[in-house]
Amino acid sequence: MSKYLVNLKINNIPVTVEEGTTILDAAKKLNFSIPTLCYHEDLSVAGNCRVCLVEVSGARNLAASCATPVSEGMEVFTNSKNVRTSRKHVVELLLSEHNADCTKCFKNGHCELQDLASAYRIGDHVFIDLVKPKDKVIDISSPSICKDDSKCIRCQRCVRTCAELQAVSALAVCHKGDHQRISTFLGKPMHEVVCTNCGQCINRCPTGALTERSYIEEVWEAINDLGKHVVVQTAPAVRVALGEDLGMELGTRVTGKMVSALRHVGFDSVLDTDFTADLTILEEGNELLRRLKKVLVDKDETVALPMFTSCSPGWIKYIEHMFSEQLPNLSTCKSPQQMFGALAKTYYAQRKNINPKNMVVVSIMPCTAKKFESGRPEMRDSGYQDVDYVLTTRELAMMIKQAGIDFSKLDEDGYDTIMGDSTGAAVIFGSTGGVMEAALRTVYEVVTGREVPFTNLNIVPVRGMEGVKEARIMLKDVKPDFSYLEGVEVSVAIAHGLSNAKKIMEAVRDGKATYHFVEVMACPGGCLGGGGQPIPTSPDIRKKRAEAIYSEDEGLIRRKSHENPEVLQIYKEFLIEPLGHKSHDLLHTHYKPRKRY
């Protein structure tokens, strides 16, 4: 049912919007920018920072534009003297409680409070500095996230992110008045609470209160050590977002320039996580088929279905804490990042005749949880720590700038061989639904001998930004080896954002939903909306990145994982077969329950 239309004036200009529209959104329609700090498109309205104040004719007080709906005949002024003065005082008050060592801050140049202080020309300290020395102690206990209370302005974006988007609530508001702060359960360090390390709080923090743990200096040190062979791998979602931090338009694909930049930075070998994304599909697809056979043919009631994907480390930690009884449903496959690390220090080292002791494997990931994942005790099957350092997309942009590289003028370059080839199926791993689509492209063809019955291999039902998606695909005229699947309608589901994962997990647990295969990504939009991606993030930004990912897929010659020649070669020379002995040792693992408190 259509909403009523409301007529009002903003800065004496008439505008018509739907009933329920806020003043903030109505002003955007006229291209008037109202500053905000606590507001974010992905989150519920809080209205607690008061930076977005506007003047409404006839009103006694200034109104918070993010939380005030329009009304018929309303007259709004976004730039009156009263508004400008009030906003300036709000910013000054926030700065009085903020550790403003901007030049030393990780978010310097990318801080919303800093931008406002510059816009309103905040100079002399009008108010007493209230930052306490004890607040300047930074929590770096987590391998993924730094928490600096002295930079916090209590906008509560992080609290709403953790509760609303991720259903975790690792952060909460505690105490009142001048004692109010954002804290963890009982004030424990970040690594001791139920934090999934997803980094979504970082992506929405307007200041430097929450940032990623940076390993840039450790990577530079490795690159400069002539005794080390430094290998770098790049995740699929990085190539559609890196350009944002290097002066390029949203949704620009920079794969070739990124590879060229990594060589200029000094990495000895530039390889692609997409290679092991393709490998994951072969291992995971065969694992799904094996589980289905045990259930349908052997009638083995101990086999856990549906099978859940296991490539998102934030999701893995979430299920360990919140749904540990369903851990058997997880695919045993490691993530593509960790498969790559294990193979780099075994297969790649053998092919290159390099002592793995002298190798350093660096990952460029859209994800802060990957930093935690690389240090897991389960991830040392090569005999060493499989992946040594993980950098976010943002950190790579910093390194490129530090190296003095003019990114826009770089030539396009290609990945090195052995573990650098990939297909379009691997590229779409970067978007929600991509792992499912890649798996279906391969499994359907393996079972039937035919391509999936979708135009140009695009399995549209599993795409899109809906929080939970479902799809079904009928298996008919299957190969003799898969006769047990004849007439089976494979039921799949996709969730992105842990609050949506929770919905699926509860439905499966309570017997309200039945699936064969479920893809879960911890972050909104999947990896393209990861906690290590360029800031800001919004639905429109994630949509443009998704369009770039699917465009890259369609532009490649090979778009099915089982057609990757380097994957076929590694099975022939090293792994022998999917789910074989060596694959089991290097590419698969199991996880254990974790406490909630």
Coordinates of C-alpha atoms in Angstrom, one line a residue:
M1 CA 0.0 0.0 0.0
S2 CA 1.4 3.4 -1.0
K3 CA 2.2 5.9 1.7
Y4 CA 0.8 9.4 1.9
L5 CA 2.9 12.2 0.4
V6 CA 4.0 15.1 2.7
N7 CA 4.9 18.6 1.5
L8 CA 7.4 20.7 3.3
K9 CA 10.1 23.3 2.8
I10 CA 13.8 22.9 3.5
N11 CA 15.8 26.1 3.4
N12 CA 12.8 27.7 1.7
I13 CA 12.8 25.1 -1.1
P14 CA 9.7 22.9 -1.5
V15 CA 10.0 19.2 -1.5
T16 CA 7.6 16.3 -1.4
V17 CA 8.4 13.0 0.3
E18 CA 6.6 9.9 1.6
E19 CA 5.1 10.0 5.1
G20 CA 7.6 8.7 7.6
T21 CA 10.6 10.1 5.9
T22 CA 13.1 11.7 8.3
I23 CA 14.2 15.3 7.8
L24 CA 17.7 13.9 7.2
D25 CA 16.5 11.9 4.2
A26 CA 14.3 14.6 2.9
A27 CA 17.3 17.0 2.9
K28 CA 19.3 14.5 0.9
K29 CA 16.7 14.6 -1.8
L30 CA 17.5 18.4 -2.2
N31 CA 21.3 17.7 -1.9
F32 CA 21.6 19.3 1.5
S33 CA 24.2 17.5 3.5
I34 CA 23.5 17.3 7.3
P35 CA 26.4 15.9 9.4
T36 CA 25.9 12.8 11.4
L37 CA 27.9 10.6 13.8
C38 CA 25.6 8.1 15.5
Y39 CA 23.4 7.6 12.3
H40 CA 24.2 4.8 9.9
E41 CA 22.2 3.4 7.0
D42 CA 22.6 -0.2 8.2
L43 CA 21.4 0.5 11.8
S44 CA 18.4 1.6 13.8
V45 CA 18.1 5.3 14.6
A46 CA 19.7 6.3 17.9
G47 CA 19.6 10.1 17.8
N48 CA 22.2 10.5 20.6
C49 CA 25.1 12.4 19.1
R50 CA 23.0 15.5 18.3
V51 CA 25.4 16.6 15.5
C52 CA 22.5 16.5 13.0
L53 CA 20.5 19.2 14.7
V54 CA 18.2 21.4 12.5
E55 CA 15.8 24.2 13.1
V56 CA 12.1 23.6 12.6
S57 CA 9.9 26.7 12.4
G58 CA 7.6 26.9 15.5
A59 CA 9.6 24.3 17.5
R60 CA 11.0 25.3 20.9
N61 CA 14.2 23.3 20.5
L62 CA 16.4 22.2 17.6
A63 CA 15.5 18.8 16.3
A64 CA 17.7 15.7 15.6
S65 CA 17.1 15.3 11.9
C66 CA 17.9 11.6 11.8
A67 CA 15.1 10.8 14.3
T68 CA 12.5 13.4 13.3
P69 CA 9.9 12.5 10.7
V70 CA 8.6 15.2 8.4
S71 CA 5.1 16.6 8.7
E72 CA 2.8 18.5 6.3
G73 CA 3.8 22.2 6.0
M74 CA 7.0 21.8 8.0
E75 CA 9.6 24.5 7.4
V76 CA 13.2 23.3 8.1
F77 CA 16.5 25.2 8.2
T78 CA 19.7 23.2 8.1
N79 CA 22.2 26.1 8.1
S80 CA 20.8 28.9 10.4
K81 CA 23.1 30.6 12.9
N82 CA 21.6 28.7 15.7
V83 CA 22.1 25.4 14.0
R84 CA 25.8 26.1 13.1
T85 CA 26.5 27.3 16.6
S86 CA 24.9 24.3 18.2
R87 CA 26.7 21.9 16.0
K88 CA 30.0 23.5 16.6
H89 CA 29.4 23.3 20.4
V90 CA 28.4 19.6 20.1
V91 CA 31.7 18.9 18.2
E92 CA 33.7 20.8 20.8
L93 CA 32.1 18.9 23.6
L94 CA 32.9 15.6 21.9
L95 CA 36.5 16.7 21.4
S96 CA 36.8 17.5 25.1
E97 CA 36.2 13.8 25.8
H98 CA 38.3 12.6 22.9
N99 CA 42.0 11.8 22.8
A100 CA 42.8 14.0 19.8
D101 CA 46.3 12.7 18.9
C102 CA 45.1 12.7 15.3
T103 CA 48.5 12.5 13.6
K104 CA 49.3 9.3 15.5
C105 CA 45.9 7.8 15.0
F106 CA 45.3 4.8 12.6
K107 CA 42.2 6.5 11.3
N108 CA 44.0 9.8 10.6
G109 CA 42.4 11.2 7.4
H110 CA 39.5 8.7 7.6
C111 CA 37.8 9.9 10.8
E112 CA 34.3 11.4 10.7
L113 CA 34.9 13.4 13.9
Q114 CA 38.1 14.8 12.4
D115 CA 36.2 15.8 9.3
L116 CA 33.6 17.7 11.4
A117 CA 36.3 19.4 13.5
S118 CA 37.9 20.6 10.2
A119 CA 34.6 21.7 8.7
Y120 CA 33.6 23.8 11.7
R121 CA 37.1 25.1 12.2
I122 CA 37.5 23.9 15.8
G123 CA 40.6 25.7 17.0
D124 CA 41.2 26.5 20.7
H125 CA 40.0 24.2 23.4
V126 CA 36.8 25.8 24.6
F127 CA 36.1 23.0 27.2
I128 CA 38.3 21.3 29.7
D129 CA 40.0 18.1 28.4
L130 CA 38.2 15.3 30.2
V131 CA 40.2 12.3 28.8
K132 CA 41.5 10.3 31.7
P133 CA 44.9 8.6 31.6
K134 CA 43.4 5.2 32.3
D135 CA 41.2 5.5 29.2
K136 CA 44.4 5.8 27.0
V137 CA 45.2 2.1 27.7
I138 CA 44.5 0.3 24.4
D139 CA 43.1 -3.2 24.4
I140 CA 45.2 -5.1 21.8
S141 CA 44.4 -8.6 23.3
S142 CA 42.5 -9.6 20.1
P143 CA 44.6 -10.6 17.0
S144 CA 41.9 -8.8 14.9
I145 CA 40.6 -5.7 16.7
C146 CA 42.1 -2.8 18.7
K147 CA 39.8 -1.0 21.2
D148 CA 40.8 2.5 22.3
D149 CA 38.4 3.9 24.8
S150 CA 40.1 7.3 24.7
K151 CA 38.9 7.8 21.1
C152 CA 35.3 6.7 21.8
I153 CA 32.5 9.3 21.4
R154 CA 29.8 6.9 22.6
C155 CA 27.8 7.1 19.4
Q156 CA 26.9 3.4 20.0
R157 CA 27.2 2.5 16.4
C158 CA 29.4 -0.5 17.4
V159 CA 26.8 -1.6 20.0
R160 CA 24.0 -1.6 17.5
T161 CA 26.1 -3.2 14.8
C162 CA 27.0 -6.1 17.1
A163 CA 23.5 -6.6 18.3
E164 CA 21.4 -5.9 15.2
L165 CA 23.5 -7.1 12.3
Q166 CA 25.5 -9.8 14.1
A167 CA 23.3 -11.0 17.0
V168 CA 26.4 -11.3 19.1
S169 CA 26.3 -8.3 21.6
A170 CA 30.0 -8.5 22.5
L171 CA 29.8 -4.7 23.1
A172 CA 27.3 -2.8 25.3
V173 CA 26.8 0.6 27.0
C174 CA 27.6 0.5 30.7
H175 CA 27.4 3.1 33.4
K176 CA 25.8 6.6 33.1
G177 CA 26.7 10.2 32.8
D178 CA 30.3 11.1 32.6
H179 CA 31.1 7.4 33.6
Q180 CA 29.4 6.0 30.5
R181 CA 31.5 3.9 28.2
I182 CA 31.3 1.1 25.7
S183 CA 32.4 -2.1 27.4
T184 CA 32.6 -5.8 27.0
F185 CA 31.0 -8.4 29.4
L186 CA 32.4 -7.7 32.9
G187 CA 34.9 -5.4 31.2
K188 CA 37.0 -8.3 30.0
P189 CA 39.6 -8.0 27.2
M190 CA 38.3 -8.4 23.7
H191 CA 39.9 -11.9 23.2
E192 CA 38.1 -13.2 26.3
V193 CA 34.5 -12.4 25.2
V194 CA 32.2 -13.8 22.6
C195 CA 33.6 -11.7 19.7
T196 CA 33.6 -13.2 16.3
N197 CA 36.4 -10.8 15.1
C198 CA 34.2 -9.9 12.1
G199 CA 35.2 -6.3 12.3
Q200 CA 31.7 -4.9 11.4
C201 CA 32.0 -2.6 14.4
I202 CA 35.2 -1.2 12.9
N203 CA 33.5 -0.4 9.6
R204 CA 30.9 1.7 11.4
C205 CA 33.0 3.3 14.1
P206 CA 33.3 7.0 13.1
T207 CA 36.6 7.5 15.0
G208 CA 39.7 5.5 15.9
A209 CA 38.1 3.8 18.9
L210 CA 37.9 0.5 17.0
T211 CA 40.4 -0.4 14.4
E212 CA 42.0 -3.5 13.0
R213 CA 45.2 -4.9 14.5
S214 CA 47.8 -3.9 11.9
Y215 CA 50.7 -6.1 10.8
I216 CA 52.0 -3.8 8.1
E217 CA 55.4 -3.4 9.8
E218 CA 55.9 -7.1 10.2
V219 CA 55.2 -7.6 6.5
W220 CA 57.6 -4.9 5.5
E221 CA 60.2 -6.5 7.7
A222 CA 59.6 -9.9 6.0
I223 CA 59.8 -8.3 2.5
N224 CA 63.1 -6.6 3.4
D225 CA 64.6 -9.8 4.7
L226 CA 66.6 -11.3 1.8
G227 CA 66.6 -14.7 3.5
K228 CA 62.8 -14.9 3.3
H229 CA 60.7 -15.9 0.3
V230 CA 57.5 -13.9 0.8
V231 CA 54.3 -15.1 -1.0
V232 CA 51.1 -13.1 -1.1
Q233 CA 47.6 -14.3 -1.8
T234 CA 44.6 -12.0 -2.6
A235 CA 41.0 -12.7 -1.8
P236 CA 38.3 -12.2 -4.5
A237 CA 36.5 -9.3 -2.8
V238 CA 39.7 -7.3 -2.5
R239 CA 39.9 -6.6 -6.2
V240 CA 36.5 -4.9 -6.3
A241 CA 37.1 -2.6 -3.3
L242 CA 40.8 -1.7 -3.2
G243 CA 40.4 1.1 -5.7
E244 CA 38.1 3.0 -3.3
D245 CA 41.0 3.7 -1.0
L246 CA 43.2 4.7 -3.9
G247 CA 41.1 7.4 -5.6
M248 CA 39.1 5.2 -8.0
E249 CA 35.3 5.0 -8.4
L250 CA 33.1 2.6 -6.5
G251 CA 32.8 -0.8 -8.1
T252 CA 36.0 -0.4 -10.1
R253 CA 37.7 -3.8 -10.8
V254 CA 41.5 -3.4 -10.2
T255 CA 42.7 -7.0 -10.4
G256 CA 45.6 -6.3 -12.8
K257 CA 46.7 -3.1 -11.2
M258 CA 46.6 -4.8 -7.7
V259 CA 48.9 -7.6 -8.9
S260 CA 51.3 -5.1 -10.4
A261 CA 51.3 -3.0 -7.2
L262 CA 52.1 -6.1 -5.1
R263 CA 55.1 -6.8 -7.3
H264 CA 56.2 -3.2 -6.9
V265 CA 55.8 -3.5 -3.1
G266 CA 58.3 -6.3 -3.2
F267 CA 56.5 -9.6 -2.8
D268 CA 58.5 -12.5 -4.3
S269 CA 55.4 -14.3 -5.6
V270 CA 51.9 -12.9 -6.2
L271 CA 49.3 -15.7 -6.1
D272 CA 45.5 -15.9 -5.8
T273 CA 43.2 -17.2 -3.1
D274 CA 40.8 -17.8 -5.9
F275 CA 43.0 -20.8 -6.8
T276 CA 42.1 -22.5 -3.5
A277 CA 38.5 -21.2 -3.7
D278 CA 38.2 -23.4 -6.8
L279 CA 39.9 -26.2 -4.8
T280 CA 37.4 -25.7 -2.0
I281 CA 34.6 -26.3 -4.4
L282 CA 36.0 -29.7 -5.4
E283 CA 36.6 -30.8 -1.8
E284 CA 33.3 -29.3 -0.4
G285 CA 31.2 -30.5 -3.4
N286 CA 32.6 -34.1 -3.0
E287 CA 32.0 -33.9 0.7
L288 CA 28.3 -32.9 0.2
L289 CA 27.9 -35.8 -2.3
R290 CA 29.4 -38.2 0.2
R291 CA 27.1 -37.1 2.9
L292 CA 24.1 -37.4 0.7
K293 CA 25.0 -40.9 -0.3
K294 CA 25.5 -42.0 3.3
V295 CA 22.0 -40.6 4.1
L296 CA 20.1 -41.8 1.0
V297 CA 21.9 -45.1 0.3
D298 CA 23.5 -46.2 3.6
K299 CA 20.7 -44.8 5.7
D300 CA 23.3 -43.6 8.1
E301 CA 21.5 -41.5 10.7
T302 CA 24.7 -40.2 12.2
V303 CA 25.5 -38.0 9.2
A304 CA 24.7 -34.4 9.8
L305 CA 22.6 -32.5 7.3
P306 CA 22.3 -29.8 6.1
M307 CA 26.0 -29.3 5.5
F308 CA 27.1 -25.7 6.3
T309 CA 29.9 -23.9 4.5
S310 CA 33.1 -23.3 6.5
C311 CA 35.0 -20.5 4.6
S312 CA 33.9 -17.6 6.8
P313 CA 36.0 -17.5 10.0
G314 CA 33.6 -15.1 11.8
W315 CA 30.8 -17.6 11.1
I316 CA 33.0 -20.4 12.4
K317 CA 33.6 -18.7 15.7
Y318 CA 29.9 -17.8 16.0
I319 CA 28.8 -21.3 15.6
E320 CA 31.5 -22.5 18.1
H321 CA 30.0 -20.2 20.7
M322 CA 26.3 -20.0 19.9
F323 CA 25.3 -23.3 18.2
S324 CA 28.1 -25.7 19.2
E325 CA 25.7 -28.7 19.1
Q326 CA 25.5 -28.2 15.3
L327 CA 29.3 -28.2 14.7
P328 CA 29.0 -31.6 13.0
N329 CA 27.0 -29.9 10.3
L330 CA 30.0 -27.8 9.3
S331 CA 31.9 -28.8 6.2
T332 CA 35.3 -30.1 7.3
C333 CA 37.0 -28.0 4.6
K334 CA 39.3 -25.2 5.7
S335 CA 38.8 -21.8 4.3
P336 CA 40.5 -21.0 0.9
Q337 CA 42.9 -18.8 2.8
Q338 CA 44.1 -21.6 5.0
M339 CA 44.1 -24.2 2.2
F340 CA 46.4 -21.8 0.4
G341 CA 48.7 -21.5 3.3
A342 CA 49.0 -25.3 3.9
L343 CA 49.7 -25.9 0.2
A344 CA 52.1 -23.0 -0.1
K345 CA 54.4 -24.4 2.5
T346 CA 54.2 -28.0 1.1
Y347 CA 53.3 -28.3 -2.6
Y348 CA 54.5 -24.8 -3.7
A349 CA 57.7 -25.1 -1.6
Q350 CA 58.5 -28.4 -3.2
R351 CA 57.9 -27.1 -6.7
K352 CA 60.0 -24.1 -6.1
N353 CA 62.6 -26.0 -4.1
I354 CA 62.3 -23.6 -1.1
N355 CA 62.7 -24.5 2.5
P356 CA 59.2 -23.7 4.1
K357 CA 61.1 -22.5 7.2
N358 CA 62.2 -19.6 5.0
M359 CA 58.8 -18.8 3.6
V360 CA 56.4 -16.1 4.8
V361 CA 52.8 -16.4 3.6
V362 CA 50.8 -13.1 3.6
S363 CA 47.1 -12.8 2.9
I364 CA 45.3 -9.8 1.6
M365 CA 41.8 -10.2 2.9
P366 CA 38.5 -8.2 3.1
C367 CA 38.2 -9.7 6.6
T368 CA 39.5 -9.0 10.1
A369 CA 38.4 -12.4 11.3
K370 CA 41.1 -13.9 9.0
K371 CA 43.7 -12.4 11.3
F372 CA 42.3 -14.6 14.1
E373 CA 41.9 -17.6 11.9
S374 CA 45.5 -17.6 10.8
G375 CA 46.6 -18.1 14.4
R376 CA 44.3 -21.0 15.2
P377 CA 46.1 -24.1 16.4
E378 CA 44.1 -26.1 13.8
M379 CA 45.9 -24.2 11.0
R380 CA 49.5 -25.7 11.2
D381 CA 49.2 -28.8 9.1
S382 CA 52.1 -27.8 6.9
G383 CA 54.4 -28.2 9.9
Y384 CA 54.5 -24.4 10.4
Q385 CA 51.9 -21.7 10.9
D386 CA 50.3 -22.0 7.4
V387 CA 49.5 -18.3 7.0
D388 CA 51.9 -15.9 8.8
Y389 CA 50.3 -12.5 8.4
V390 CA 46.9 -11.2 7.3
L391 CA 46.4 -7.7 6.0
T392 CA 43.1 -6.0 5.3
T393 CA 42.2 -4.3 2.0
R394 CA 42.7 -1.0 3.8
E395 CA 46.1 -2.1 5.0
L396 CA 47.2 -3.0 1.5
A397 CA 46.1 0.5 0.3
M398 CA 48.3 2.0 3.0
M399 CA 51.3 -0.1 1.9
I400 CA 50.8 1.0 -1.7
K401 CA 50.8 4.6 -0.6
Q402 CA 53.8 4.1 1.7
A403 CA 55.7 2.6 -1.3
G404 CA 55.0 5.8 -3.3
I405 CA 53.1 3.9 -6.1
D406 CA 50.8 5.8 -8.4
F407 CA 48.2 3.1 -8.5
S408 CA 46.1 4.7 -11.3
K409 CA 49.1 4.7 -13.7
L410 CA 50.1 1.0 -13.1
D411 CA 49.9 -1.4 -16.0
E412 CA 47.7 -4.5 -15.7
D413 CA 49.6 -7.6 -14.7
G414 CA 48.8 -11.3 -14.2
Y415 CA 49.3 -13.7 -11.3
D416 CA 52.2 -16.0 -11.0
T417 CA 51.8 -19.7 -11.9
I418 CA 51.4 -22.8 -9.8
M419 CA 48.8 -21.4 -7.5
G420 CA 47.7 -18.3 -9.4
D421 CA 45.1 -19.6 -11.9
S422 CA 41.4 -19.4 -11.1
T423 CA 37.9 -19.4 -12.6
G424 CA 34.9 -17.1 -12.4
A425 CA 33.3 -19.4 -9.9
A426 CA 36.1 -18.6 -7.4
V427 CA 35.7 -14.8 -8.0
I428 CA 32.0 -14.9 -6.9
F429 CA 33.1 -16.3 -3.5
G430 CA 33.4 -12.6 -2.6
S431 CA 29.6 -12.1 -2.7
T432 CA 26.9 -13.6 -0.6
G433 CA 25.6 -16.6 -2.5
G434 CA 28.8 -17.0 -4.4
V435 CA 30.0 -20.1 -2.7
M436 CA 26.7 -21.7 -3.2
E437 CA 26.6 -20.7 -6.9
A438 CA 30.1 -22.0 -7.5
A439 CA 29.3 -25.3 -5.8
L440 CA 26.1 -25.8 -7.7
R441 CA 27.8 -25.1 -11.0
T442 CA 30.2 -28.0 -10.3
V443 CA 28.1 -30.4 -8.4
Y444 CA 25.2 -30.3 -10.9
E445 CA 27.6 -30.9 -13.8
V446 CA 29.4 -33.7 -12.0
V447 CA 26.2 -35.5 -11.2
T448 CA 24.3 -35.0 -14.5
G449 CA 27.1 -34.3 -17.0
R450 CA 25.3 -31.1 -18.0
E451 CA 25.7 -27.5 -17.1
V452 CA 23.3 -26.0 -14.6
P453 CA 20.0 -25.0 -16.3
F454 CA 20.4 -21.3 -15.9
T455 CA 21.2 -18.8 -18.6
N456 CA 25.0 -18.1 -18.9
L457 CA 25.6 -20.1 -15.7
N458 CA 24.1 -17.3 -13.7
I459 CA 22.1 -18.9 -10.8
V460 CA 20.0 -15.9 -10.1
P461 CA 17.9 -17.4 -7.2
V462 CA 21.0 -17.5 -4.9
R463 CA 22.1 -13.9 -5.7
G464 CA 20.9 -10.7 -4.1
M465 CA 21.1 -8.9 -0.8
E466 CA 18.1 -10.4 0.9
G467 CA 19.2 -11.5 4.4
V468 CA 18.1 -15.1 3.9
K469 CA 17.6 -16.7 0.4
E470 CA 16.4 -20.2 -0.5
A471 CA 16.6 -22.1 -3.7
R472 CA 15.8 -25.6 -5.1
I473 CA 17.3 -27.5 -8.0
M474 CA 16.0 -30.8 -9.4
L475 CA 18.4 -33.5 -10.3
K476 CA 17.1 -35.6 -13.3
D477 CA 18.8 -38.0 -15.8
V478 CA 21.8 -38.3 -13.5
K479 CA 24.9 -40.3 -14.3
P480 CA 24.8 -44.0 -13.3
D481 CA 27.3 -43.4 -10.4
F482 CA 24.8 -41.0 -8.9
S483 CA 21.6 -42.9 -9.4
Y484 CA 20.7 -42.4 -5.7
L485 CA 20.2 -38.7 -6.5
E486 CA 17.7 -39.3 -9.4
G487 CA 14.7 -37.1 -8.8
V488 CA 16.1 -35.5 -5.7
E489 CA 15.3 -31.8 -5.3
V490 CA 18.3 -30.3 -3.7
S491 CA 17.3 -27.6 -1.2
V492 CA 19.8 -24.8 -0.4
A493 CA 19.8 -21.7 1.7
I494 CA 22.1 -18.6 1.9
A495 CA 22.5 -16.2 4.9
H496 CA 24.7 -13.2 5.3
G497 CA 25.2 -11.3 8.5
L498 CA 25.1 -13.4 11.6
S499 CA 21.7 -12.2 12.7
N500 CA 20.4 -13.9 9.5
A501 CA 22.6 -17.0 10.2
K502 CA 20.9 -17.2 13.6
K503 CA 17.5 -17.4 11.9
I504 CA 18.5 -20.3 9.8
M505 CA 20.3 -22.1 12.6
E506 CA 17.2 -21.8 14.9
A507 CA 14.9 -23.0 12.1
V508 CA 17.1 -26.0 11.4
R509 CA 17.5 -26.8 15.1
D510 CA 13.8 -26.6 15.7
G511 CA 12.9 -28.7 12.7
K512 CA 11.1 -25.8 11.0
A513 CA 13.4 -25.9 7.9
T514 CA 15.0 -28.7 5.9
Y515 CA 17.9 -28.1 3.6
H516 CA 20.8 -30.1 2.1
F517 CA 23.3 -27.3 1.9
V518 CA 23.6 -23.9 3.6
E519 CA 26.0 -21.1 2.9
V520 CA 26.7 -18.6 5.7
M521 CA 28.8 -15.5 5.5
A522 CA 29.4 -13.5 8.7
C523 CA 29.3 -10.1 7.0
P524 CA 26.5 -8.2 5.3
G525 CA 26.8 -8.8 1.6
G526 CA 29.4 -11.5 2.2
C527 CA 33.2 -10.8 1.9
L528 CA 32.6 -7.7 -0.2
G529 CA 31.1 -6.2 2.9
G530 CA 33.9 -7.6 5.2
G531 CA 35.3 -5.9 8.2
G532 CA 38.6 -5.1 6.5
Q533 CA 37.1 -3.4 3.4
P534 CA 37.3 0.4 2.7
I535 CA 35.2 2.6 4.8
P536 CA 32.4 3.8 4.5
T537 CA 30.0 0.9 3.9
S538 CA 26.4 1.0 2.9
P539 CA 23.8 -1.0 1.0
D540 CA 24.6 1.0 -2.2
I541 CA 28.3 0.5 -1.9
R542 CA 28.0 -3.2 -1.3
K543 CA 25.7 -3.5 -4.3
K544 CA 28.2 -1.8 -6.6
R545 CA 31.0 -4.2 -5.3
A546 CA 28.7 -7.1 -6.0
E547 CA 28.0 -5.9 -9.6
A548 CA 31.8 -5.7 -10.1
I549 CA 32.3 -9.3 -8.8
Y550 CA 29.7 -10.7 -11.1
S551 CA 31.1 -8.7 -14.0
E552 CA 34.5 -10.1 -13.4
D553 CA 33.1 -13.6 -13.4
E554 CA 31.3 -13.2 -16.7
G555 CA 34.4 -11.8 -18.3
L556 CA 36.5 -14.9 -17.7
I557 CA 36.9 -17.8 -20.1
R558 CA 36.6 -20.5 -17.4
R559 CA 33.7 -20.1 -15.0
K560 CA 33.5 -23.5 -13.3
S561 CA 35.9 -24.6 -10.6
H562 CA 36.4 -28.1 -11.9
E563 CA 37.8 -26.6 -15.1
N564 CA 40.7 -24.9 -13.4
P565 CA 43.9 -26.5 -15.0
E566 CA 46.1 -25.7 -12.0
V567 CA 43.6 -27.4 -9.7
L568 CA 43.5 -30.5 -11.9
Q569 CA 47.3 -30.4 -11.9
I570 CA 47.7 -30.3 -8.2
Y571 CA 45.4 -33.3 -7.8
K572 CA 47.5 -35.2 -10.5
E573 CA 50.8 -34.3 -8.9
F574 CA 50.2 -34.0 -5.2
L575 CA 46.7 -34.4 -3.7
I576 CA 45.7 -37.4 -5.9
E577 CA 41.9 -37.0 -5.3
P578 CA 39.3 -34.9 -3.5
L579 CA 38.8 -36.1 0.1
G580 CA 42.0 -38.3 -0.3
H581 CA 44.5 -38.9 2.4
K582 CA 46.7 -35.9 1.7
S583 CA 43.7 -33.6 1.2
H584 CA 42.4 -34.8 4.6
D585 CA 45.7 -34.0 6.3
L586 CA 46.2 -30.5 4.7
L587 CA 42.8 -29.2 3.7
H588 CA 40.3 -30.4 6.3
T589 CA 39.9 -29.8 10.0
H590 CA 37.3 -29.9 12.8
Y591 CA 36.3 -27.3 15.4
K592 CA 35.5 -27.5 19.1
P593 CA 32.8 -25.8 21.2
R594 CA 33.6 -22.5 22.9
K595 CA 32.0 -21.1 26.0
R596 CA 29.6 -18.2 25.8
Y597 CA 30.7 -16.6 29.0

